[in-house]
CSV table of C-alpha atoms and ligand atoms in Angstrom, one decimal:
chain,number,residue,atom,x,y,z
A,1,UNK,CA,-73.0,-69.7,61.5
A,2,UNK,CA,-70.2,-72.4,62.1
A,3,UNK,CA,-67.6,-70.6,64.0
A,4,UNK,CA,-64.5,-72.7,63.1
A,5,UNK,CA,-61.4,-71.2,62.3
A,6,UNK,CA,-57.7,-72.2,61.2
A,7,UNK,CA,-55.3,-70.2,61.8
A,8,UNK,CA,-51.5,-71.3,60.7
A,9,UNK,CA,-48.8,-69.9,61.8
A,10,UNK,CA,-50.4,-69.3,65.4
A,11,UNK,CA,-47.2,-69.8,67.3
A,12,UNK,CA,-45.9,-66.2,65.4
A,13,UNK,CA,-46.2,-62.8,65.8
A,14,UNK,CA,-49.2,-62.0,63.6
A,15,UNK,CA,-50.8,-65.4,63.9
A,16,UNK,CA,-51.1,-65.2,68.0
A,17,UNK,CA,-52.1,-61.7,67.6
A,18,UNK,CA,-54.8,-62.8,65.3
A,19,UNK,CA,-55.6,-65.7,67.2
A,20,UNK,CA,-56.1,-63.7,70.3
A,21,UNK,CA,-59.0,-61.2,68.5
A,22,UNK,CA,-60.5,-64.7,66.8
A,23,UNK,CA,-60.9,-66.3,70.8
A,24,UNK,CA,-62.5,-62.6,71.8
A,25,UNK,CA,-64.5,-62.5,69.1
A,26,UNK,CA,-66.2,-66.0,69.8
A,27,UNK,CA,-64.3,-68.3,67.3
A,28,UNK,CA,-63.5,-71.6,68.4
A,29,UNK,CA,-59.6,-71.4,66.5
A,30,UNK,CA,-57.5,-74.3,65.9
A,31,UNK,CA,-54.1,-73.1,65.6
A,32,UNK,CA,-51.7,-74.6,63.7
A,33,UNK,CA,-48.0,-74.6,64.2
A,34,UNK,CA,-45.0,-76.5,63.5
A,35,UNK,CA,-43.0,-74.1,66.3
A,36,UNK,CA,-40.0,-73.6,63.7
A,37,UNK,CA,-39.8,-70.0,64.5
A,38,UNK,CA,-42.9,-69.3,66.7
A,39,UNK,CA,-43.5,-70.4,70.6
A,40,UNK,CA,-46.4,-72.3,71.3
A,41,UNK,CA,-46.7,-70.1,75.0
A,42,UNK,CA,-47.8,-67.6,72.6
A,43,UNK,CA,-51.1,-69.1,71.6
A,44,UNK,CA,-54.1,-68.4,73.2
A,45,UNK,CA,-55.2,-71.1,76.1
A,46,UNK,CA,-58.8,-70.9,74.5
A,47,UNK,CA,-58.0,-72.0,70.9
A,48,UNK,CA,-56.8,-75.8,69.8
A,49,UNK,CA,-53.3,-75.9,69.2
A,50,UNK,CA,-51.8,-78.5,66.7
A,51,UNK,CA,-48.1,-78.9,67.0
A,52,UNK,CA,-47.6,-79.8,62.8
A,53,UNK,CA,-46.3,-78.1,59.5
A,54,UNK,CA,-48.8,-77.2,56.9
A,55,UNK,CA,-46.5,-78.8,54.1
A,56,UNK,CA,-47.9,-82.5,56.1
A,57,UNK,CA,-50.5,-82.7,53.9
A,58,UNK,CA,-52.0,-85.8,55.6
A,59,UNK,CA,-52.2,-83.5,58.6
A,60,UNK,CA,-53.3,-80.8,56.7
A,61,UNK,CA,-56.1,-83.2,55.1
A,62,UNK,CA,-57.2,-84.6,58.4
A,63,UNK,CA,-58.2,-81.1,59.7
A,64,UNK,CA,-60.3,-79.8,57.2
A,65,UNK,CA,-61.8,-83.7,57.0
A,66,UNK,CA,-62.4,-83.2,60.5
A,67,UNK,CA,-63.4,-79.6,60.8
A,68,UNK,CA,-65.8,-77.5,58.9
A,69,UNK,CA,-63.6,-74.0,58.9
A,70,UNK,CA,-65.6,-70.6,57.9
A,71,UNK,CA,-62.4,-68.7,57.5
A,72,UNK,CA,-58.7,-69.9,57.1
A,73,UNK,CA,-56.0,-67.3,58.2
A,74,UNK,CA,-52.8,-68.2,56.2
A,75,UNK,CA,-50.0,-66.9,58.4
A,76,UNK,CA,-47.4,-69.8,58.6
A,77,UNK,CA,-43.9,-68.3,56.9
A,78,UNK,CA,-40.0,-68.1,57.3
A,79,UNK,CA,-40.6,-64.6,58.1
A,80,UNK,CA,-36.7,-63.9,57.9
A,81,UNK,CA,-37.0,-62.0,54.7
A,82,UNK,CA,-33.7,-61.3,55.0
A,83,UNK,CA,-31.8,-63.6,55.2
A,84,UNK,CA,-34.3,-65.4,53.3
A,85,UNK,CA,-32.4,-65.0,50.0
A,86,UNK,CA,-29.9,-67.4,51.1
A,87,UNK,CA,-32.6,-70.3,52.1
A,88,UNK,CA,-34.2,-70.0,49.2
A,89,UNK,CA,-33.5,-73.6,47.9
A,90,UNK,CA,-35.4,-74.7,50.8
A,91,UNK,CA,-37.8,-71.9,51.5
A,92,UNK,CA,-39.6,-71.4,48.3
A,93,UNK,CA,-40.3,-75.1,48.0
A,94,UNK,CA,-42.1,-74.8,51.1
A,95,UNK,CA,-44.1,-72.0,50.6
A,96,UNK,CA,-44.8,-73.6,47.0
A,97,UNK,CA,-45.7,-76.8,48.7
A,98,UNK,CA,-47.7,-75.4,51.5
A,99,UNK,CA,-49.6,-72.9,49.2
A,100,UNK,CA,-50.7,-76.2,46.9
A,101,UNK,CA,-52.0,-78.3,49.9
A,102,UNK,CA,-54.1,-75.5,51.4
A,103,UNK,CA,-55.4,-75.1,47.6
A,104,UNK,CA,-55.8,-78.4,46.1
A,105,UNK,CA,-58.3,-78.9,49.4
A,106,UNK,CA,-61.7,-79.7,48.5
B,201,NAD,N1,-44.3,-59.1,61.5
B,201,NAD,C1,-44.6,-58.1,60.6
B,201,NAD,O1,-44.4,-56.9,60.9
B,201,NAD,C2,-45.1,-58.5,59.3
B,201,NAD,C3,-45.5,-57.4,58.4
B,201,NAD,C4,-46.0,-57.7,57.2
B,201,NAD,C5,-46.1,-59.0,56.8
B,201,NAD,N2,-45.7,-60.0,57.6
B,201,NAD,C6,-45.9,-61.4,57.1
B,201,NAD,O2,-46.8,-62.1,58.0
B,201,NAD,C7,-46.4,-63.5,58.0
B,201,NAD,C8,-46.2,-63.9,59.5
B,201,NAD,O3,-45.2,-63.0,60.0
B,201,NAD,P1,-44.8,-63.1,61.6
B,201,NAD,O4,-44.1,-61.8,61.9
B,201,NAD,O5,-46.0,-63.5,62.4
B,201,NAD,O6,-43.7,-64.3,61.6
B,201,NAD,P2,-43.3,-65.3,62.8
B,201,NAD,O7,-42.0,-65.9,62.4
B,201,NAD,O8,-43.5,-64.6,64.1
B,201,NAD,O9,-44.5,-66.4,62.6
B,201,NAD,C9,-44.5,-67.3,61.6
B,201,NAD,C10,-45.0,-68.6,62.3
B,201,NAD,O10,-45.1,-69.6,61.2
B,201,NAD,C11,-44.6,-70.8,61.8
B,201,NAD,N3,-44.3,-71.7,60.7
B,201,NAD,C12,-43.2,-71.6,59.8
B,201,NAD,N4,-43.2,-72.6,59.0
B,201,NAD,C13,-44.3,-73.4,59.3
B,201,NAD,C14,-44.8,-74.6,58.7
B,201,NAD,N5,-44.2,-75.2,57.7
B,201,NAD,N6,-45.9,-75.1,59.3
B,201,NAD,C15,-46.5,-74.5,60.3
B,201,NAD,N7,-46.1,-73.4,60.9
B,201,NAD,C16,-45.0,-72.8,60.4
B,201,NAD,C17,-43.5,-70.5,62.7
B,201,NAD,O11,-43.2,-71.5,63.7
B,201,NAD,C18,-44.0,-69.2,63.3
B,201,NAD,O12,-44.6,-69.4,64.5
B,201,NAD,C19,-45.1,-63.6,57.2
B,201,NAD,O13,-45.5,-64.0,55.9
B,201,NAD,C20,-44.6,-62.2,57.2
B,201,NAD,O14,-43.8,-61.9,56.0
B,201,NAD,C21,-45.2,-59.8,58.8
């Protein structure tokens, strides 16, 4: 079994919280976060943190090139929901772009 994980979003809420039971449960997590909303004291000492946004698709790239991952835990939002109505112009782009990079990976 290759134990590799990604979790993004792992600076938030739900991402630590999921990185925490990945670590107990004997993943080895790298947890990606660009720290918009989310603090990076949050993430679990054991697992990799990477300090980027998933909409660097270069970065984005350069993970899974370097990294075999069994499971990918897609948790990076603007959770604001909100307020989010009056980001949208720049939200929804995000989320579109993010959404294509993890997708359009091999
Ligand atoms: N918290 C809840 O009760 C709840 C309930 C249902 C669904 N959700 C959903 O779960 C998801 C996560 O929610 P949360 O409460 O953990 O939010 P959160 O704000 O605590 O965490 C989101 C994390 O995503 C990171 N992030 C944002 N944009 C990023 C980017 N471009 N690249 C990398 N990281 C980025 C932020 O820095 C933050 O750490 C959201 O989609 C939310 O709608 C949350």
């Amino acid at each position: 079994m290759n134990n590799k994980v990604l979790v993004t979003g792992a600076a938030g809420f739900i991402g630590s919280h999921v990185c925490d039971h990945l670590v107990n449960a004997g993943y080895n997590v790298i947890a990606l976060d660009d720290l918009s909303g989310g603090f990076e004291d949050n993430v679990n000492t054991a697992a990799t943190f990477i300090n980027g946004s998933i909409t660097n698709v270069d970065l984005v790239n350069q993970l899974f090139a370097s990294h075999r991952f069994e499971y990918v835990f897609h948790l990076a939002a603007y959770a604001a929901e909100a307020s989010a109505i009056l980001y949208a112009g720049l939200i929804i782009p995000i989320i579109l772009l993010a959404a294509s990079t993890l997708l359009m990976l091999p």
